[in-house]
Amino acid sequence: MAGSIAASAFFPGSPAPAPAAPKNSLGERPVSLDVRGVAAKPGSSSGAVRAGKTRANAAVPKVNGGKSALADGEHETVHSSVPKTFYNQLPDWSMLLAAITTIFLAAEKQWTLLDWKPKRPDMLSDTFGFGRIIHDGLMFRQNFSIRSYEIGADRTASIETLMNHLQETALNHVKTAGLLGDGFGSTPEMSKRDLFWVVSQMQAIVERYPCWGDTVEVDTWVGAHGKNGMRRDWHIRDSMTGHTILKATSKWVMMNKVTRKLARIPDEVRTEIEPYFFERSAIVDEDNRKLPKLPEDQSTTAAKYLRTGLTPRWADLDINQHVNNVKYIGWILESAPISILENHELASIVLDYKRECGRDSVLQSHTTVHTDCTSESGETILNCEHLLSLVSGPTMVKARTMWRPKRTNTQETVISPIL
């Protein structure tokens, strides 16, 4: 016994015979079971044969770095021994079932997203579209959602944000109507003649300022202004309540892109734009919120403020290579005292553009504050005169603004949409 054990230690290729399985009560040996628990046939010993062949192949050297000489013959024998039936040629049903399950789960997820109901109905509004033509093709409407980066220190949208919405709807109106040439708001006939629009005057009356998350609805339309100009009006409402947020009107003239001088409207251009004229005013003469006349005597009621060294950045220039008209508003308010900005909000503004501003201009902002005006509700209204000019002297923009005390429920208005 000891000798056989020692021999097996040095010669592993000749293992000791396995002990015989005990017989059952009938004198028969137990039926062998495979890994699935199914009784294997007595004559079926393919598993043991394959295991022995595997061990034998391991001892056979490979020829020319490839498979062993015996391996190819063995594989051919194994494959040829398996009968080709219809079932064996079918695909793996488990993989097919897994693919079908994945498709159904993805479809269910998409359906859940479509059936999703937001807590705020205004979240379903189309805030990313280019708007649409309404009122028999004479008016353009577009929605905007107030972003977090468009609000100021008082948690409401700034006047520059609202003015940018006005400009965006004006350009999208031209684009949607099919009148956009290769310029910035220029029609095809204007582009042929190197003409583009410039704003000469603008007036805006702000009823209230929207908050972060609010959706505003902007309507705009155009009309004739004299013999050589065009008028554009806007009306901004709250898309949920329909309450007015802002009304604005503006006057536009043409400028030659090469000579930088004002030009008359060609007949071809007039033919393009006249079918879209809509004789309707956003700010009527009977509006009692119209800017009051400033007192002539400014000796005792006026305070003057000055801010110098204002220069345009590269980002302030538009496609026409001059400063965007909204940027002037920011420069005008640069000279307003901080006490007004902290305790009052801009109720209205009138802008009179005198000349364009280039990228190399250096400007200064003047503000004169008047404090002797009182509104109908008894609130003290501040009226300011503004002058934006080059350091060398020429006037760029004249403006008048009216300021009312900030409302106490501003913070409550901001927090409520977030809940």
mmCIF file with all atom_site columns, N, CA and C in Angstrom, residues 151-219:
data_model
loop_
_atom_site.group_PDB
_atom_site.id
_atom_site.type_symbol
_atom_site.label_atom_id
_atom_site.label_alt_id
_atom_site.label_comp_id
_atom_site.label_asym_id
_atom_site.label_entity_id
_atom_site.label_seq_id
_atom_site.pdbx_PDB_ins_code
_atom_site.Cartn_x
_atom_site.Cartn_y
_atom_site.Cartn_z
_atom_site.occupancy
_atom_site.B_iso_or_equiv
_atom_site.pdbx_formal_charge
_atom_site.auth_seq_id
_atom_site.auth_comp_id
_atom_site.auth_asym_id
_atom_site.auth_atom_id
_atom_site.pdbx_PDB_model_num
ATOM 1   N N  . ILE A 1 151 ? -32.291 87.487  -14.109 1.00 0.00 ? 151 ILE A N  1
ATOM 2   C CA . ILE A 1 151 ? -32.859 88.247  -12.995 1.00 0.00 ? 151 ILE A CA 1
ATOM 3   C C  . ILE A 1 151 ? -31.752 89.023  -12.294 1.00 0.00 ? 151 ILE A C  1
ATOM 4   N N  . GLY A 1 152 ? -32.168 90.075  -11.609 1.00 0.00 ? 152 GLY A N  1
ATOM 5   C CA . GLY A 1 152 ? -31.218 90.937  -10.931 1.00 0.00 ? 152 GLY A CA 1
ATOM 6   C C  . GLY A 1 152 ? -31.185 90.707  -9.438  1.00 0.00 ? 152 GLY A C  1
ATOM 7   N N  . ALA A 1 153 ? -30.626 91.706  -8.723  1.00 0.00 ? 153 ALA A N  1
ATOM 8   C CA . ALA A 1 153 ? -30.471 91.584  -7.278  1.00 0.00 ? 153 ALA A CA 1
ATOM 9   C C  . ALA A 1 153 ? -31.808 91.551  -6.551  1.00 0.00 ? 153 ALA A C  1
ATOM 10  N N  . ASP A 1 154 ? -32.851 92.128  -7.141  1.00 0.00 ? 154 ASP A N  1
ATOM 11  C CA . ASP A 1 154 ? -34.172 92.112  -6.515  1.00 0.00 ? 154 ASP A CA 1
ATOM 12  C C  . ASP A 1 154 ? -35.002 90.912  -6.936  1.00 0.00 ? 154 ASP A C  1
ATOM 13  N N  . ARG A 1 155 ? -34.386 89.940  -7.593  1.00 0.00 ? 155 ARG A N  1
ATOM 14  C CA . ARG A 1 155 ? -34.994 88.660  -7.956  1.00 0.00 ? 155 ARG A CA 1
ATOM 15  C C  . ARG A 1 155 ? -36.050 88.776  -9.056  1.00 0.00 ? 155 ARG A C  1
ATOM 16  N N  . THR A 1 156 ? -36.011 89.810  -9.800  1.00 0.00 ? 156 THR A N  1
ATOM 17  C CA . THR A 1 156 ? -36.916 89.973  -10.934 1.00 0.00 ? 156 THR A CA 1
ATOM 18  C C  . THR A 1 156 ? -36.097 90.234  -12.195 1.00 0.00 ? 156 THR A C  1
ATOM 19  N N  . ALA A 1 157 ? -36.748 90.050  -13.335 1.00 0.00 ? 157 ALA A N  1
ATOM 20  C CA . ALA A 1 157 ? -36.065 90.280  -14.605 1.00 0.00 ? 157 ALA A CA 1
ATOM 21  C C  . ALA A 1 157 ? -35.680 91.748  -14.730 1.00 0.00 ? 157 ALA A C  1
ATOM 22  N N  . SER A 1 158 ? -34.540 92.005  -15.322 1.00 0.00 ? 158 SER A N  1
ATOM 23  C CA . SER A 1 158 ? -34.068 93.377  -15.495 1.00 0.00 ? 158 SER A CA 1
ATOM 24  C C  . SER A 1 158 ? -34.724 93.997  -16.722 1.00 0.00 ? 158 SER A C  1
ATOM 25  N N  . ILE A 1 159 ? -34.620 95.307  -16.846 1.00 0.00 ? 159 ILE A N  1
ATOM 26  C CA . ILE A 1 159 ? -35.164 96.000  -18.009 1.00 0.00 ? 159 ILE A CA 1
ATOM 27  C C  . ILE A 1 159 ? -34.409 95.583  -19.267 1.00 0.00 ? 159 ILE A C  1
ATOM 28  N N  . GLU A 1 160 ? -33.123 95.277  -19.138 1.00 0.00 ? 160 GLU A N  1
ATOM 29  C CA . GLU A 1 160 ? -32.369 94.808  -20.300 1.00 0.00 ? 160 GLU A CA 1
ATOM 30  C C  . GLU A 1 160 ? -32.889 93.460  -20.799 1.00 0.00 ? 160 GLU A C  1
ATOM 31  N N  . THR A 1 161 ? -33.320 92.593  -19.875 1.00 0.00 ? 161 THR A N  1
ATOM 32  C CA . THR A 1 161 ? -33.883 91.300  -20.280 1.00 0.00 ? 161 THR A CA 1
ATOM 33  C C  . THR A 1 161 ? -35.136 91.491  -21.117 1.00 0.00 ? 161 THR A C  1
ATOM 34  N N  . LEU A 1 162 ? -36.026 92.350  -20.662 1.00 0.00 ? 162 LEU A N  1
ATOM 35  C CA . LEU A 1 162 ? -37.263 92.594  -21.406 1.00 0.00 ? 162 LEU A CA 1
ATOM 36  C C  . LEU A 1 162 ? -36.976 93.237  -22.759 1.00 0.00 ? 162 LEU A C  1
ATOM 37  N N  . MET A 1 163 ? -36.005 94.145  -22.802 1.00 0.00 ? 163 MET A N  1
ATOM 38  C CA . MET A 1 163 ? -35.661 94.781  -24.075 1.00 0.00 ? 163 MET A CA 1
ATOM 39  C C  . MET A 1 163 ? -35.044 93.771  -25.049 1.00 0.00 ? 163 MET A C  1
ATOM 40  N N  . ASN A 1 164 ? -34.284 92.836  -24.538 1.00 0.00 ? 164 ASN A N  1
ATOM 41  C CA . ASN A 1 164 ? -33.744 91.792  -25.406 1.00 0.00 ? 164 ASN A CA 1
ATOM 42  C C  . ASN A 1 164 ? -34.853 90.912  -25.975 1.00 0.00 ? 164 ASN A C  1
ATOM 43  N N  . HIS A 1 165 ? -35.897 90.674  -25.196 1.00 0.00 ? 165 HIS A N  1
ATOM 44  C CA . HIS A 1 165 ? -37.049 89.918  -25.702 1.00 0.00 ? 165 HIS A CA 1
ATOM 45  C C  . HIS A 1 165 ? -37.749 90.690  -26.821 1.00 0.00 ? 165 HIS A C  1
ATOM 46  N N  . LEU A 1 166 ? -37.796 91.998  -26.702 1.00 0.00 ? 166 LEU A N  1
ATOM 47  C CA . LEU A 1 166 ? -38.406 92.801  -27.762 1.00 0.00 ? 166 LEU A CA 1
ATOM 48  C C  . LEU A 1 166 ? -37.612 92.661  -29.058 1.00 0.00 ? 166 LEU A C  1
ATOM 49  N N  . GLN A 1 167 ? -36.313 92.752  -28.967 1.00 0.00 ? 167 GLN A N  1
ATOM 50  C CA . GLN A 1 167 ? -35.484 92.665  -30.163 1.00 0.00 ? 167 GLN A CA 1
ATOM 51  C C  . GLN A 1 167 ? -35.551 91.268  -30.778 1.00 0.00 ? 167 GLN A C  1
ATOM 52  N N  . GLU A 1 168 ? -35.574 90.233  -29.930 1.00 0.00 ? 168 GLU A N  1
ATOM 53  C CA . GLU A 1 168 ? -35.615 88.867  -30.442 1.00 0.00 ? 168 GLU A CA 1
ATOM 54  C C  . GLU A 1 168 ? -36.913 88.596  -31.208 1.00 0.00 ? 168 GLU A C  1
ATOM 55  N N  . THR A 1 169 ? -38.034 89.054  -30.674 1.00 0.00 ? 169 THR A N  1
ATOM 56  C CA . THR A 1 169 ? -39.303 88.838  -31.378 1.00 0.00 ? 169 THR A CA 1
ATOM 57  C C  . THR A 1 169 ? -39.348 89.624  -32.685 1.00 0.00 ? 169 THR A C  1
ATOM 58  N N  . ALA A 1 170 ? -38.743 90.801  -32.715 1.00 0.00 ? 170 ALA A N  1
ATOM 59  C CA . ALA A 1 170 ? -38.729 91.581  -33.952 1.00 0.00 ? 170 ALA A CA 1
ATOM 60  C C  . ALA A 1 170 ? -37.985 90.830  -35.062 1.00 0.00 ? 170 ALA A C  1
ATOM 61  N N  . LEU A 1 171 ? -36.832 90.266  -34.732 1.00 0.00 ? 171 LEU A N  1
ATOM 62  C CA . LEU A 1 171 ? -36.058 89.530  -35.734 1.00 0.00 ? 171 LEU A CA 1
ATOM 63  C C  . LEU A 1 171 ? -36.756 88.231  -36.142 1.00 0.00 ? 171 LEU A C  1
ATOM 64  N N  . ASN A 1 172 ? -37.331 87.532  -35.177 1.00 0.00 ? 172 ASN A N  1
ATOM 65  C CA . ASN A 1 172 ? -38.037 86.295  -35.501 1.00 0.00 ? 172 ASN A CA 1
ATOM 66  C C  . ASN A 1 172 ? -39.304 86.565  -36.306 1.00 0.00 ? 172 ASN A C  1
ATOM 67  N N  . HIS A 1 173 ? -39.900 87.736  -36.108 1.00 0.00 ? 173 HIS A N  1
ATOM 68  C CA . HIS A 1 173 ? -41.062 88.112  -36.920 1.00 0.00 ? 173 HIS A CA 1
ATOM 69  C C  . HIS A 1 173 ? -40.657 88.213  -38.389 1.00 0.00 ? 173 HIS A C  1
ATOM 70  N N  . VAL A 1 174 ? -39.556 88.894  -38.655 1.00 0.00 ? 174 VAL A N  1
ATOM 71  C CA . VAL A 1 174 ? -39.078 89.034  -40.026 1.00 0.00 ? 174 VAL A CA 1
ATOM 72  C C  . VAL A 1 174 ? -38.719 87.666  -40.606 1.00 0.00 ? 174 VAL A C  1
ATOM 73  N N  . LYS A 1 175 ? -38.092 86.824  -39.794 1.00 0.00 ? 175 LYS A N  1
ATOM 74  C CA . LYS A 1 175 ? -37.678 85.500  -40.274 1.00 0.00 ? 175 LYS A CA 1
ATOM 75  C C  . LYS A 1 175 ? -38.878 84.611  -40.575 1.00 0.00 ? 175 LYS A C  1
ATOM 76  N N  . THR A 1 176 ? -39.856 84.592  -39.677 1.00 0.00 ? 176 THR A N  1
ATOM 77  C CA . THR A 1 176 ? -41.026 83.742  -39.867 1.00 0.00 ? 176 THR A CA 1
ATOM 78  C C  . THR A 1 176 ? -41.868 84.202  -41.047 1.00 0.00 ? 176 THR A C  1
ATOM 79  N N  . ALA A 1 177 ? -41.901 85.506  -41.286 1.00 0.00 ? 177 ALA A N  1
ATOM 80  C CA . ALA A 1 177 ? -42.664 86.031  -42.415 1.00 0.00 ? 177 ALA A CA 1
ATOM 81  C C  . ALA A 1 177 ? -41.976 85.776  -43.750 1.00 0.00 ? 177 ALA A C  1
ATOM 82  N N  . GLY A 1 178 ? -40.744 85.261  -43.729 1.00 0.00 ? 178 GLY A N  1
ATOM 83  C CA . GLY A 1 178 ? -40.025 84.983  -44.965 1.00 0.00 ? 178 GLY A CA 1
ATOM 84  C C  . GLY A 1 178 ? -39.356 86.193  -45.577 1.00 0.00 ? 178 GLY A C  1
ATOM 85  N N  . LEU A 1 179 ? -39.115 87.226  -44.769 1.00 0.00 ? 179 LEU A N  1
ATOM 86  C CA . LEU A 1 179 ? -38.522 88.465  -45.283 1.00 0.00 ? 179 LEU A CA 1
ATOM 87  C C  . LEU A 1 179 ? -37.073 88.646  -44.864 1.00 0.00 ? 179 LEU A C  1
ATOM 88  N N  . LEU A 1 180 ? -36.479 87.657  -44.249 1.00 0.00 ? 180 LEU A N  1
ATOM 89  C CA . LEU A 1 180 ? -35.114 87.818  -43.746 1.00 0.00 ? 180 LEU A CA 1
ATOM 90  C C  . LEU A 1 180 ? -34.115 87.588  -44.864 1.00 0.00 ? 180 LEU A C  1
ATOM 91  N N  . GLY A 1 181 ? -33.290 88.631  -45.126 1.00 0.00 ? 181 GLY A N  1
ATOM 92  C CA . GLY A 1 181 ? -32.220 88.506  -46.098 1.00 0.00 ? 181 GLY A CA 1
ATOM 93  C C  . GLY A 1 181 ? -30.954 88.006  -45.433 1.00 0.00 ? 181 GLY A C  1
ATOM 94  N N  . ASP A 1 182 ? -29.810 88.469  -45.906 1.00 0.00 ? 182 ASP A N  1
ATOM 95  C CA . ASP A 1 182 ? -28.542 88.038  -45.326 1.00 0.00 ? 182 ASP A CA 1
ATOM 96  C C  . ASP A 1 182 ? -28.024 89.013  -44.283 1.00 0.00 ? 182 ASP A C  1
ATOM 97  N N  . GLY A 1 183 ? -28.844 89.981  -43.910 1.00 0.00 ? 183 GLY A N  1
ATOM 98  C CA . GLY A 1 183 ? -28.437 90.954  -42.898 1.00 0.00 ? 183 GLY A CA 1
ATOM 99  C C  . GLY A 1 183 ? -29.151 90.714  -41.581 1.00 0.00 ? 183 GLY A C  1
ATOM 100 N N  . PHE A 1 184 ? -28.955 91.642  -40.641 1.00 0.00 ? 184 PHE A N  1
ATOM 101 C CA . PHE A 1 184 ? -29.532 91.546  -39.298 1.00 0.00 ? 184 PHE A CA 1
ATOM 102 C C  . PHE A 1 184 ? -30.911 92.203  -39.325 1.00 0.00 ? 184 PHE A C  1
ATOM 103 N N  . GLY A 1 185 ? -31.953 91.430  -39.704 1.00 0.00 ? 185 GLY A N  1
ATOM 104 C CA . GLY A 1 185 ? -33.296 91.980  -39.818 1.00 0.00 ? 185 GLY A CA 1
ATOM 105 C C  . GLY A 1 185 ? -33.568 92.659  -41.135 1.00 0.00 ? 185 GLY A C  1
ATOM 106 N N  . SER A 1 186 ? -32.654 92.567  -42.080 1.00 0.00 ? 186 SER A N  1
ATOM 107 C CA . SER A 1 186 ? -32.827 93.197  -43.388 1.00 0.00 ? 186 SER A CA 1
ATOM 108 C C  . SER A 1 186 ? -33.595 92.269  -44.319 1.00 0.00 ? 186 SER A C  1
ATOM 109 N N  . THR A 1 187 ? -34.423 92.864  -45.166 1.00 0.00 ? 187 THR A N  1
ATOM 110 C CA . THR A 1 187 ? -35.147 92.101  -46.178 1.00 0.00 ? 187 THR A CA 1
ATOM 111 C C  . THR A 1 187 ? -34.218 91.821  -47.360 1.00 0.00 ? 187 THR A C  1
ATOM 112 N N  . PRO A 1 188 ? -34.608 90.929  -48.281 1.00 0.00 ? 188 PRO A N  1
ATOM 113 C CA . PRO A 1 188 ? -33.744 90.663  -49.447 1.00 0.00 ? 188 PRO A CA 1
ATOM 114 C C  . PRO A 1 188 ? -33.431 91.915  -50.263 1.00 0.00 ? 188 PRO A C  1
ATOM 115 N N  . GLU A 1 189 ? -34.413 92.790  -50.469 1.00 0.00 ? 189 GLU A N  1
ATOM 116 C CA . GLU A 1 189 ? -34.163 94.010  -51.234 1.00 0.00 ? 189 GLU A CA 1
ATOM 117 C C  . GLU A 1 189 ? -33.249 94.963  -50.479 1.00 0.00 ? 189 GLU A C  1
ATOM 118 N N  . MET A 1 190 ? -33.344 94.972  -49.160 1.00 0.00 ? 190 MET A N  1
ATOM 119 C CA . MET A 1 190 ? -32.431 95.801  -48.369 1.00 0.00 ? 190 MET A CA 1
ATOM 120 C C  . MET A 1 190 ? -31.010 95.270  -48.442 1.00 0.00 ? 190 MET A C  1
ATOM 121 N N  . SER A 1 191 ? -30.870 93.958  -48.432 1.00 0.00 ? 191 SER A N  1
ATOM 122 C CA . SER A 1 191 ? -29.534 93.367  -48.504 1.00 0.00 ? 191 SER A CA 1
ATOM 123 C C  . SER A 1 191 ? -28.865 93.680  -49.832 1.00 0.00 ? 191 SER A C  1
ATOM 124 N N  . LYS A 1 192 ? -29.639 93.722  -50.896 1.00 0.00 ? 192 LYS A N  1
ATOM 125 C CA . LYS A 1 192 ? -29.061 94.053  -52.200 1.00 0.00 ? 192 LYS A CA 1
ATOM 126 C C  . LYS A 1 192 ? -28.484 95.463  -52.222 1.00 0.00 ? 192 LYS A C  1
ATOM 127 N N  . ARG A 1 193 ? -29.041 96.352  -51.418 1.00 0.00 ? 193 ARG A N  1
ATOM 128 C CA . ARG A 1 193 ? -28.631 97.769  -51.421 1.00 0.00 ? 193 ARG A CA 1
ATOM 129 C C  . ARG A 1 193 ? -27.795 98.132  -50.196 1.00 0.00 ? 193 ARG A C  1
ATOM 130 N N  . ASP A 1 194 ? -27.337 97.142  -49.438 1.00 0.00 ? 194 ASP A N  1
ATOM 131 C CA . ASP A 1 194 ? -26.511 97.380  -48.236 1.00 0.00 ? 194 ASP A CA 1
ATOM 132 C C  . ASP A 1 194 ? -27.236 98.271  -47.235 1.00 0.00 ? 194 ASP A C  1
ATOM 133 N N  . LEU A 1 195 ? -28.511 98.043  -47.020 1.00 0.00 ? 195 LEU A N  1
ATOM 134 C CA . LEU A 1 195 ? -29.312 98.817  -46.073 1.00 0.00 ? 195 LEU A CA 1
ATOM 135 C C  . LEU A 1 195 ? -29.663 97.955  -44.856 1.00 0.00 ? 195 LEU A C  1
ATOM 136 N N  . PHE A 1 196 ? -29.796 98.600  -43.716 1.00 0.00 ? 196 PHE A N  1
ATOM 137 C CA . PHE A 1 196 ? -30.260 97.909  -42.520 1.00 0.00 ? 196 PHE A CA 1
ATOM 138 C C  . PHE A 1 196 ? -31.017 98.899  -41.646 1.00 0.00 ? 196 PHE A C  1
ATOM 139 N N  . TRP A 1 197 ? -31.836 98.350  -40.729 1.00 0.00 ? 197 TRP A N  1
ATOM 140 C CA . TRP A 1 197 ? -32.663 99.188  -39.858 1.00 0.00 ? 197 TRP A CA 1
ATOM 141 C C  . TRP A 1 197 ? -31.869 99.635  -38.637 1.00 0.00 ? 197 TRP A C  1
ATOM 142 N N  . VAL A 1 198 ? -32.104 100.871 -38.211 1.00 0.00 ? 198 VAL A N  1
ATOM 143 C CA . VAL A 1 198 ? -31.581 101.383 -36.938 1.00 0.00 ? 198 VAL A CA 1
ATOM 144 C C  . VAL A 1 198 ? -32.727 102.052 -36.200 1.00 0.00 ? 198 VAL A C  1
ATOM 145 N N  . VAL A 1 199 ? -32.753 101.880 -34.889 1.00 0.00 ? 199 VAL A N  1
ATOM 146 C CA . VAL A 1 199 ? -33.814 102.471 -34.083 1.00 0.00 ? 199 VAL A CA 1
ATOM 147 C C  . VAL A 1 199 ? -33.463 103.926 -33.798 1.00 0.00 ? 199 VAL A C  1
ATOM 148 N N  . SER A 1 200 ? -34.438 104.795 -33.939 1.00 0.00 ? 200 SER A N  1
ATOM 149 C CA . SER A 1 200 ? -34.227 106.219 -33.654 1.00 0.00 ? 200 SER A CA 1
ATOM 150 C C  . SER A 1 200 ? -34.876 106.646 -32.343 1.00 0.00 ? 200 SER A C  1
ATOM 151 N N  . GLN A 1 201 ? -36.023 106.073 -32.010 1.00 0.00 ? 201 GLN A N  1
ATOM 152 C CA . GLN A 1 201 ? -36.703 106.393 -30.755 1.00 0.00 ? 201 GLN A CA 1
ATOM 153 C C  . GLN A 1 201 ? -37.369 105.141 -30.204 1.00 0.00 ? 201 GLN A C  1
ATOM 154 N N  . MET A 1 202 ? -37.489 105.092 -28.889 1.00 0.00 ? 202 MET A N  1
ATOM 155 C CA . MET A 1 202 ? -38.157 103.974 -28.240 1.00 0.00 ? 202 MET A CA 1
ATOM 156 C C  . MET A 1 202 ? -38.758 104.443 -26.924 1.00 0.00 ? 202 MET A C  1
ATOM 157 N N  . GLN A 1 203 ? -39.941 103.938 -26.627 1.00 0.00 ? 203 GLN A N  1
ATOM 158 C CA . GLN A 1 203 ? -40.604 104.220 -25.364 1.00 0.00 ? 203 GLN A CA 1
ATOM 159 C C  . GLN A 1 203 ? -41.179 102.927 -24.822 1.00 0.00 ? 203 GLN A C  1
ATOM 160 N N  . ALA A 1 204 ? -40.977 102.697 -23.534 1.00 0.00 ? 204 ALA A N  1
ATOM 161 C CA . ALA A 1 204 ? -41.483 101.490 -22.878 1.00 0.00 ? 204 ALA A CA 1
ATOM 162 C C  . ALA A 1 204 ? -42.100 101.862 -21.538 1.00 0.00 ? 204 ALA A C  1
ATOM 163 N N  . ILE A 1 205 ? -43.252 101.255 -21.248 1.00 0.00 ? 205 ILE A N  1
ATOM 164 C CA . ILE A 1 205 ? -43.940 101.425 -19.973 1.00 0.00 ? 205 ILE A CA 1
ATOM 165 C C  . ILE A 1 205 ? -44.038 100.052 -19.317 1.00 0.00 ? 205 ILE A C  1
ATOM 166 N N  . VAL A 1 206 ? -43.475 99.928  -18.122 1.00 0.00 ? 206 VAL A N  1
ATOM 167 C CA . VAL A 1 206 ? -43.421 98.648  -17.423 1.00 0.00 ? 206 VAL A CA 1
ATOM 168 C C  . VAL A 1 206 ? -44.470 98.641  -16.322 1.00 0.00 ? 206 VAL A C  1
ATOM 169 N N  . GLU A 1 207 ? -45.399 97.683  -16.419 1.00 0.00 ? 207 GLU A N  1
ATOM 170 C CA . GLU A 1 207 ? -46.418 97.522  -15.381 1.00 0.00 ? 207 GLU A CA 1
ATOM 171 C C  . GLU A 1 207 ? -45.859 96.752  -14.195 1.00 0.00 ? 207 GLU A C  1
ATOM 172 N N  . ARG A 1 208 ? -45.170 95.695  -14.456 1.00 0.00 ? 208 ARG A N  1
ATOM 173 C CA . ARG A 1 208 ? -44.500 94.916  -13.401 1.00 0.00 ? 208 ARG A CA 1
ATOM 174 C C  . ARG A 1 208 ? -43.397 94.085  -14.044 1.00 0.00 ? 208 ARG A C  1
ATOM 175 N N  . TYR A 1 209 ? -42.515 93.555  -13.216 1.00 0.00 ? 209 TYR A N  1
ATOM 176 C CA . TYR A 1 209 ? -41.391 92.776  -13.710 1.00 0.00 ? 209 TYR A CA 1
ATOM 177 C C  . TYR A 1 209 ? -41.620 91.293  -13.400 1.00 0.00 ? 209 TYR A C  1
ATOM 178 N N  . PRO A 1 210 ? -41.456 90.423  -14.384 1.00 0.00 ? 210 PRO A N  1
ATOM 179 C CA . PRO A 1 210 ? -41.623 88.989  -14.124 1.00 0.00 ? 210 PRO A CA 1
ATOM 180 C C  . PRO A 1 210 ? -40.486 88.441  -13.280 1.00 0.00 ? 210 PRO A C  1
ATOM 181 N N  . CYS A 1 211 ? -40.734 87.265  -12.709 1.00 0.00 ? 211 CYS A N  1
ATOM 182 C CA . CYS A 1 211 ? -39.767 86.625  -11.833 1.00 0.00 ? 211 CYS A CA 1
ATOM 183 C C  . CYS A 1 211 ? -39.183 85.388  -12.499 1.00 0.00 ? 211 CYS A C  1
ATOM 184 N N  . TRP A 1 212 ? -38.214 84.826  -11.832 1.00 0.00 ? 212 TRP A N  1
ATOM 185 C CA . TRP A 1 212 ? -37.563 83.607  -12.322 1.00 0.00 ? 212 TRP A CA 1
ATOM 186 C C  . TRP A 1 212 ? -38.590 82.481  -12.471 1.00 0.00 ? 212 TRP A C  1
ATOM 187 N N  . GLY A 1 213 ? -38.613 81.850  -13.636 1.00 0.00 ? 213 GLY A N  1
ATOM 188 C CA . GLY A 1 213 ? -39.545 80.759  -13.892 1.00 0.00 ? 213 GLY A CA 1
ATOM 189 C C  . GLY A 1 213 ? -40.831 81.192  -14.557 1.00 0.00 ? 213 GLY A C  1
ATOM 190 N N  . ASP A 1 214 ? -41.136 82.495  -14.561 1.00 0.00 ? 214 ASP A N  1
ATOM 191 C CA . ASP A 1 214 ? -42.344 82.963  -15.233 1.00 0.00 ? 214 ASP A CA 1
ATOM 192 C C  . ASP A 1 214 ? -42.192 82.841  -16.747 1.00 0.00 ? 214 ASP A C  1
ATOM 193 N N  . THR A 1 215 ? -43.300 82.666  -17.421 1.00 0.00 ? 215 THR A N  1
ATOM 194 C CA . THR A 1 215 ? -43.319 82.634  -18.880 1.00 0.00 ? 215 THR A CA 1
ATOM 195 C C  . THR A 1 215 ? -44.084 83.840  -19.383 1.00 0.00 ? 215 THR A C  1
ATOM 196 N N  . VAL A 1 216 ? -43.434 84.622  -20.229 1.00 0.00 ? 216 VAL A N  1
ATOM 197 C CA . VAL A 1 216 ? -44.054 85.834  -20.770 1.00 0.00 ? 216 VAL A CA 1
ATOM 198 C C  . VAL A 1 216 ? -44.408 85.602  -22.233 1.00 0.00 ? 216 VAL A C  1
ATOM 199 N N  . GLU A 1 217 ? -45.456 86.256  -22.667 1.00 0.00 ? 217 GLU A N  1
ATOM 200 C CA . GLU A 1 217 ? -45.950 86.162  -24.043 1.00 0.00 ? 217 GLU A CA 1
ATOM 201 C C  . GLU A 1 217 ? -45.775 87.518  -24.716 1.00 0.00 ? 217 GLU A C  1
ATOM 202 N N  . VAL A 1 218 ? -45.019 87.551  -25.787 1.00 0.00 ? 218 VAL A N  1
ATOM 203 C CA . VAL A 1 218 ? -44.670 88.798  -26.451 1.00 0.00 ? 218 VAL A CA 1
ATOM 204 C C  . VAL A 1 218 ? -45.365 88.855  -27.816 1.00 0.00 ? 218 VAL A C  1
ATOM 205 N N  . ASP A 1 219 ? -46.152 89.907  -28.034 1.00 0.00 ? 219 ASP A N  1
ATOM 206 C CA . ASP A 1 219 ? -46.765 90.181  -29.338 1.00 0.00 ? 219 ASP A CA 1
ATOM 207 C C  . ASP A 1 219 ? -46.079 91.385  -29.961 1.00 0.00 ? 219 ASP A C  1
#
